[in-house]
């Protein structure tokens, strides 16, 4: 049963700590994305990756970092430089490939990050 | 700068009636649009899409209408069912610039039995 798995569902971070959110997909998708959702706002793109070992900044990349060493995995690190990290984080994937456009993105169930 | 807007935060509809959710966008270069449905504590689920070469796309009880001149799209759900109660997001993208989507803020639909 293919899908996107985000873990953990809830995560707590102390001030000044880095924390890494996991995202794994078994859909054989080339493209993966990280979004952030805040109350009353739409999803905002943090980073995206079209292919392994390549990724680009989205609209709100400051204070975040990613890696894409494997096709299935796209972890997001929320660094201490992110001043307002409390949010709901969503990972998504799409088929990708050369015609990487007009493709629905499929989402995981999200990770809610809170600052202690 | 919100390029995709959903001006109604919430909507209540009686079961069996039509639900109409609206979405406006500002970037005339957008040419692909989607609707997502989201239940609490879950990720959004893709519902239906439309390309700018069409003005209507239908899938069962769900129909999306696109008015390019008004930069407006709408989602019609007929008939509405209690299980349709969720938050609905519209999203837009521009071809040949990658698969980046811009999302609206969502409309919470409640279908009353």
mmCIF file of C-alpha atoms in Angstrom:
data_model
loop_
_atom_site.group_PDB
_atom_site.id
_atom_site.type_symbol
_atom_site.label_atom_id
_atom_site.label_comp_id
_atom_site.label_asym_id
_atom_site.label_seq_id
_atom_site.Cartn_x
_atom_site.Cartn_y
_atom_site.Cartn_z
ATOM 1 C CA UNK A 1 0.000 0.000 0.000
ATOM 2 C CA UNK A 2 1.910 3.029 -1.297
ATOM 3 C CA UNK A 3 2.041 6.306 0.518
ATOM 4 C CA UNK A 4 3.982 8.957 2.375
ATOM 5 C CA UNK A 5 4.986 8.450 5.994
ATOM 6 C CA UNK A 6 5.904 11.332 8.236
ATOM 7 C CA UNK A 7 7.294 10.773 11.686
ATOM 8 C CA UNK A 8 6.850 11.595 14.428
ATOM 9 C CA UNK A 9 3.295 12.920 14.473
ATOM 10 C CA UNK A 10 4.090 15.287 17.352
ATOM 11 C CA UNK A 11 7.499 16.730 18.166
ATOM 12 C CA UNK A 12 8.706 19.038 20.877
ATOM 13 C CA UNK A 13 11.846 21.097 20.709
ATOM 14 C CA UNK A 14 13.711 23.140 23.250
ATOM 15 C CA UNK A 15 14.910 26.595 22.377
ATOM 16 C CA UNK A 16 18.239 26.502 20.522
ATOM 17 C CA UNK A 17 17.952 22.882 19.413
ATOM 18 C CA UNK A 18 17.941 21.547 15.884
ATOM 19 C CA UNK A 19 15.323 18.924 15.118
ATOM 20 C CA UNK A 20 14.836 16.668 12.097
ATOM 21 C CA UNK A 21 11.467 15.656 10.660
ATOM 22 C CA UNK A 22 11.321 12.431 8.705
ATOM 23 C CA UNK A 23 9.533 11.899 5.391
ATOM 24 C CA UNK A 24 9.564 8.595 3.516
ATOM 25 C CA UNK A 25 7.626 7.642 0.381
ATOM 26 C CA UNK A 26 7.203 4.334 -1.420
ATOM 27 C CA UNK A 27 5.358 5.756 -4.429
ATOM 28 C CA UNK A 28 8.511 5.757 -6.568
ATOM 29 C CA UNK A 29 8.084 9.507 -7.019
ATOM 30 C CA UNK A 30 11.029 11.606 -8.119
ATOM 31 C CA UNK A 31 9.846 14.911 -6.668
ATOM 32 C CA UNK A 32 9.362 15.707 -2.986
ATOM 33 C CA UNK A 33 8.323 18.833 -1.098
ATOM 34 C CA UNK A 34 8.119 20.319 2.395
ATOM 35 C CA UNK A 35 5.391 22.742 3.401
ATOM 36 C CA UNK A 36 4.574 24.611 6.545
ATOM 37 C CA UNK A 37 1.030 25.418 7.655
ATOM 38 C CA UNK A 38 0.208 28.050 10.259
ATOM 39 C CA UNK A 39 -3.270 28.752 11.666
ATOM 40 C CA UNK A 40 -5.398 30.707 9.193
ATOM 41 C CA UNK A 41 -2.803 30.437 6.445
ATOM 42 C CA UNK A 42 -2.351 28.317 3.390
ATOM 43 C CA UNK A 43 0.502 25.893 2.891
ATOM 44 C CA UNK A 44 3.817 27.611 2.243
ATOM 45 C CA UNK A 45 6.667 25.880 0.418
ATOM 46 C CA UNK A 46 9.919 25.467 2.355
ATOM 47 C CA UNK A 47 12.055 23.276 0.080
ATOM 48 C CA UNK A 48 11.525 20.974 -2.855
ATOM 49 C CA UNK A 49 13.565 18.357 -4.628
ATOM 50 C CA UNK A 50 13.083 17.262 -8.209
ATOM 51 C CA UNK A 51 15.616 14.456 -8.090
ATOM 52 C CA UNK A 52 18.075 12.734 -5.773
ATOM 53 C CA UNK A 53 20.992 14.921 -4.636
ATOM 54 C CA UNK A 54 19.261 18.079 -5.819
ATOM 55 C CA UNK A 55 16.953 20.487 -4.012
ATOM 56 C CA UNK A 56 15.828 24.107 -4.226
ATOM 57 C CA UNK A 57 14.608 26.692 -1.752
ATOM 58 C CA UNK A 58 10.951 27.518 -1.635
ATOM 59 C CA UNK A 59 9.370 30.719 -0.401
ATOM 60 C CA UNK A 60 10.320 30.352 3.288
ATOM 61 C CA UNK A 61 13.582 28.369 3.392
ATOM 62 C CA UNK A 62 15.372 30.496 6.000
ATOM 63 C CA UNK A 63 16.129 28.514 9.143
ATOM 64 C CA UNK A 64 15.558 25.141 7.462
ATOM 65 C CA UNK A 65 17.786 22.606 5.719
ATOM 66 C CA UNK A 66 17.116 19.419 3.742
ATOM 67 C CA UNK A 67 18.942 16.531 2.150
ATOM 68 C CA UNK A 68 17.963 14.120 -0.608
ATOM 69 C CA UNK A 69 20.407 11.228 -0.532
ATOM 70 C CA UNK A 70 17.803 8.613 -1.433
ATOM 71 C CA UNK A 71 14.785 8.767 -3.709
ATOM 72 C CA UNK A 72 12.506 7.585 -0.906
ATOM 73 C CA UNK A 73 13.606 10.016 1.763
ATOM 74 C CA UNK A 74 13.547 13.799 2.166
ATOM 75 C CA UNK A 75 14.260 14.796 5.793
ATOM 76 C CA UNK A 76 13.764 18.369 6.957
ATOM 77 C CA UNK A 77 15.908 19.911 9.692
ATOM 78 C CA UNK A 78 14.487 22.842 11.600
ATOM 79 C CA UNK A 79 17.519 24.701 12.856
ATOM 80 C CA UNK A 80 17.870 27.047 15.806
ATOM 81 C CA UNK A 81 17.987 29.880 13.272
ATOM 82 C CA UNK A 82 14.272 29.411 12.581
ATOM 83 C CA UNK A 83 12.754 32.000 14.897
ATOM 84 C CA UNK A 84 9.190 30.768 14.829
ATOM 85 C CA UNK A 85 9.290 27.006 14.287
ATOM 86 C CA UNK A 86 5.977 26.093 15.915
ATOM 87 C CA UNK A 87 3.787 24.910 13.036
ATOM 88 C CA UNK A 88 2.300 21.930 11.230
ATOM 89 C CA UNK A 89 4.757 20.515 8.697
ATOM 90 C CA UNK A 90 3.615 18.586 5.640
ATOM 91 C CA UNK A 91 5.683 16.513 3.260
ATOM 92 C CA UNK A 92 4.470 15.765 -0.261
ATOM 93 C CA UNK A 93 5.613 13.987 -3.397
ATOM 94 C CA UNK A 94 4.748 13.933 -7.069
ATOM 95 C CA UNK A 95 5.781 11.811 -10.042
ATOM 96 C CA UNK A 96 8.374 14.297 -11.276
ATOM 97 C CA UNK A 97 10.449 13.457 -14.299
ATOM 98 C CA UNK A 98 11.179 15.485 -17.385
ATOM 99 C CA UNK A 99 7.620 16.756 -17.749
ATOM 100 C CA UNK A 100 7.633 17.950 -14.161
ATOM 101 C CA UNK A 101 4.568 20.092 -14.252
ATOM 102 C CA UNK A 102 0.820 19.890 -13.677
ATOM 103 C CA UNK A 103 1.103 16.935 -11.353
ATOM 104 C CA UNK A 104 -0.986 16.569 -8.186
ATOM 105 C CA UNK A 105 1.070 16.332 -5.057
ATOM 106 C CA UNK A 106 0.338 13.580 -2.561
ATOM 107 C CA UNK A 107 0.718 14.435 1.102
ATOM 108 C CA UNK A 108 1.689 12.701 4.310
ATOM 109 C CA UNK A 109 -0.282 13.203 7.512
ATOM 110 C CA UNK A 110 2.065 15.852 8.872
ATOM 111 C CA UNK A 111 4.204 16.525 11.939
ATOM 112 C CA UNK A 112 3.173 19.094 14.515
ATOM 113 C CA UNK A 113 6.240 20.790 15.986
ATOM 114 C CA UNK A 114 6.022 22.731 19.239
ATOM 115 C CA UNK A 115 8.579 24.691 21.225
ATOM 116 C CA UNK A 116 8.927 23.846 24.917
ATOM 117 C CA UNK B 1 1.574 38.321 -0.925
ATOM 118 C CA UNK B 2 -1.246 35.812 -1.216
ATOM 119 C CA UNK B 3 -1.576 34.827 -4.864
ATOM 120 C CA UNK B 4 -4.410 32.393 -4.196
ATOM 121 C CA UNK B 5 -7.269 33.481 -1.968
ATOM 122 C CA UNK B 6 -10.217 31.757 -0.399
ATOM 123 C CA UNK B 7 -12.264 34.539 1.119
ATOM 124 C CA UNK B 8 -14.777 32.376 2.958
ATOM 125 C CA UNK B 9 -13.197 30.705 5.984
ATOM 126 C CA UNK B 10 -16.266 28.564 6.575
ATOM 127 C CA UNK B 11 -19.442 27.317 4.921
ATOM 128 C CA UNK B 12 -22.420 25.336 6.252
ATOM 129 C CA UNK B 13 -24.754 23.412 3.980
ATOM 130 C CA UNK B 14 -27.657 21.042 4.522
ATOM 131 C CA UNK B 15 -27.154 17.428 3.513
ATOM 132 C CA UNK B 16 -28.337 16.818 -0.048
ATOM 133 C CA UNK B 17 -27.922 20.433 -1.114
ATOM 134 C CA UNK B 18 -25.169 21.925 -3.252
ATOM 135 C CA UNK B 19 -21.914 23.165 -1.685
ATOM 136 C CA UNK B 20 -20.056 25.874 -3.616
ATOM 137 C CA UNK B 21 -16.529 26.729 -2.569
ATOM 138 C CA UNK B 22 -14.789 29.672 -4.186
ATOM 139 C CA UNK B 23 -11.208 30.586 -4.929
ATOM 140 C CA UNK B 24 -9.609 33.630 -6.559
ATOM 141 C CA UNK B 25 -6.103 34.072 -7.881
ATOM 142 C CA UNK B 26 -4.052 37.061 -8.931
ATOM 143 C CA UNK B 27 -1.351 35.608 -11.182
ATOM 144 C CA UNK B 28 -2.645 35.378 -14.742
ATOM 145 C CA UNK B 29 0.187 32.989 -15.587
ATOM 146 C CA UNK B 30 -1.317 30.211 -13.465
ATOM 147 C CA UNK B 31 -2.642 27.498 -15.740
ATOM 148 C CA UNK B 32 -3.233 24.461 -13.559
ATOM 149 C CA UNK B 33 -5.511 24.345 -10.560
ATOM 150 C CA UNK B 34 -6.365 21.750 -7.953
ATOM 151 C CA UNK B 35 -8.652 21.224 -5.008
ATOM 152 C CA UNK B 36 -7.595 19.335 -1.923
ATOM 153 C CA UNK B 37 -9.676 18.074 0.981
ATOM 154 C CA UNK B 38 -8.239 17.883 4.476
ATOM 155 C CA UNK B 39 -9.548 16.186 7.604
ATOM 156 C CA UNK B 40 -8.175 17.166 11.039
ATOM 157 C CA UNK B 41 -4.784 15.644 11.886
ATOM 158 C CA UNK B 42 -4.382 14.301 8.347
ATOM 159 C CA UNK B 43 -2.610 15.525 5.256
ATOM 160 C CA UNK B 44 -4.546 17.032 2.333
ATOM 161 C CA UNK B 45 -5.996 14.579 -0.174
ATOM 162 C CA UNK B 46 -6.122 15.433 -3.852
ATOM 163 C CA UNK B 47 -9.710 15.836 -5.046
ATOM 164 C CA UNK B 48 -9.895 17.237 -8.567
ATOM 165 C CA UNK B 49 -7.874 19.362 -10.977
ATOM 166 C CA UNK B 50 -8.425 21.532 -14.025
ATOM 167 C CA UNK B 51 -6.148 22.865 -16.723
ATOM 168 C CA UNK B 52 -6.628 26.359 -18.111
ATOM 169 C CA UNK B 53 -7.542 24.942 -21.510
ATOM 170 C CA UNK B 54 -10.827 23.816 -19.953
ATOM 171 C CA UNK B 55 -13.520 25.673 -18.092
ATOM 172 C CA UNK B 56 -15.098 22.696 -16.391
ATOM 173 C CA UNK B 57 -14.026 19.324 -15.062
ATOM 174 C CA UNK B 58 -16.314 16.796 -13.453
ATOM 175 C CA UNK B 59 -15.647 13.768 -11.276
ATOM 176 C CA UNK B 60 -18.695 12.173 -9.730
ATOM 177 C CA UNK B 61 -20.263 14.571 -7.245
ATOM 178 C CA UNK B 62 -17.421 17.076 -7.665
ATOM 179 C CA UNK B 63 -17.194 19.681 -10.434
ATOM 180 C CA UNK B 64 -14.609 22.409 -10.751
ATOM 181 C CA UNK B 65 -15.337 25.505 -12.821
ATOM 182 C CA UNK B 66 -12.678 27.888 -14.071
ATOM 183 C CA UNK B 67 -13.323 31.481 -15.171
ATOM 184 C CA UNK B 68 -10.004 32.716 -16.507
ATOM 185 C CA UNK B 69 -11.145 36.235 -17.270
ATOM 186 C CA UNK B 70 -12.280 36.666 -13.666
ATOM 187 C CA UNK B 71 -9.346 34.659 -12.283
ATOM 188 C CA UNK B 72 -11.836 32.617 -10.332
ATOM 189 C CA UNK B 73 -12.478 28.954 -9.758
ATOM 190 C CA UNK B 74 -15.127 27.173 -7.816
ATOM 191 C CA UNK B 75 -15.783 23.668 -6.548
ATOM 192 C CA UNK B 76 -19.340 22.352 -6.591
ATOM 193 C CA UNK B 77 -20.317 19.341 -4.526
ATOM 194 C CA UNK B 78 -23.699 17.853 -5.373
ATOM 195 C CA UNK B 79 -25.301 16.367 -3.383
ATOM 196 C CA UNK B 80 -23.424 17.269 -0.225
ATOM 197 C CA UNK B 81 -22.929 14.514 2.336
ATOM 198 C CA UNK B 82 -21.872 14.665 5.998
ATOM 199 C CA UNK B 83 -18.609 12.924 5.088
ATOM 200 C CA UNK B 84 -17.743 15.926 2.930
ATOM 201 C CA UNK B 85 -17.260 17.999 6.095
ATOM 202 C CA UNK B 86 -13.587 18.991 5.930
ATOM 203 C CA UNK B 87 -11.306 21.889 5.035
ATOM 204 C CA UNK B 88 -10.949 22.462 1.303
ATOM 205 C CA UNK B 89 -7.857 24.084 -0.193
ATOM 206 C CA UNK B 90 -7.463 25.353 -3.715
ATOM 207 C CA UNK B 91 -4.008 25.509 -5.273
ATOM 208 C CA UNK B 92 -2.539 26.912 -8.473
ATOM 209 C CA UNK B 93 0.626 26.467 -10.475
ATOM 210 C CA UNK B 94 2.278 27.650 -13.649
ATOM 211 C CA UNK B 95 3.447 25.170 -16.272
ATOM 212 C CA UNK B 96 7.095 24.868 -17.223
ATOM 213 C CA UNK B 97 8.290 26.409 -13.981
ATOM 214 C CA UNK B 98 8.366 23.175 -12.071
ATOM 215 C CA UNK B 99 5.585 21.744 -9.987
ATOM 216 C CA UNK B 100 5.347 24.574 -7.442
ATOM 217 C CA UNK B 101 1.879 25.183 -6.103
ATOM 218 C CA UNK B 102 0.450 28.191 -4.315
ATOM 219 C CA UNK B 103 -2.268 27.364 -1.826
ATOM 220 C CA UNK B 104 -5.269 29.267 -0.546
ATOM 221 C CA UNK B 105 -6.018 29.531 3.170
ATOM 222 C CA UNK B 106 -8.803 26.964 3.079
ATOM 223 C CA UNK B 107 -12.570 26.883 3.570
ATOM 224 C CA UNK B 108 -14.046 24.730 6.319
ATOM 225 C CA UNK B 109 -17.176 23.010 5.021
ATOM 226 C CA UNK B 110 -19.749 21.615 7.416
ATOM 227 C CA UNK B 111 -22.537 19.484 5.983
ATOM 228 C CA UNK B 112 -25.445 19.333 8.389
ATOM 229 C CA UNK B 113 -27.394 16.039 8.440
#
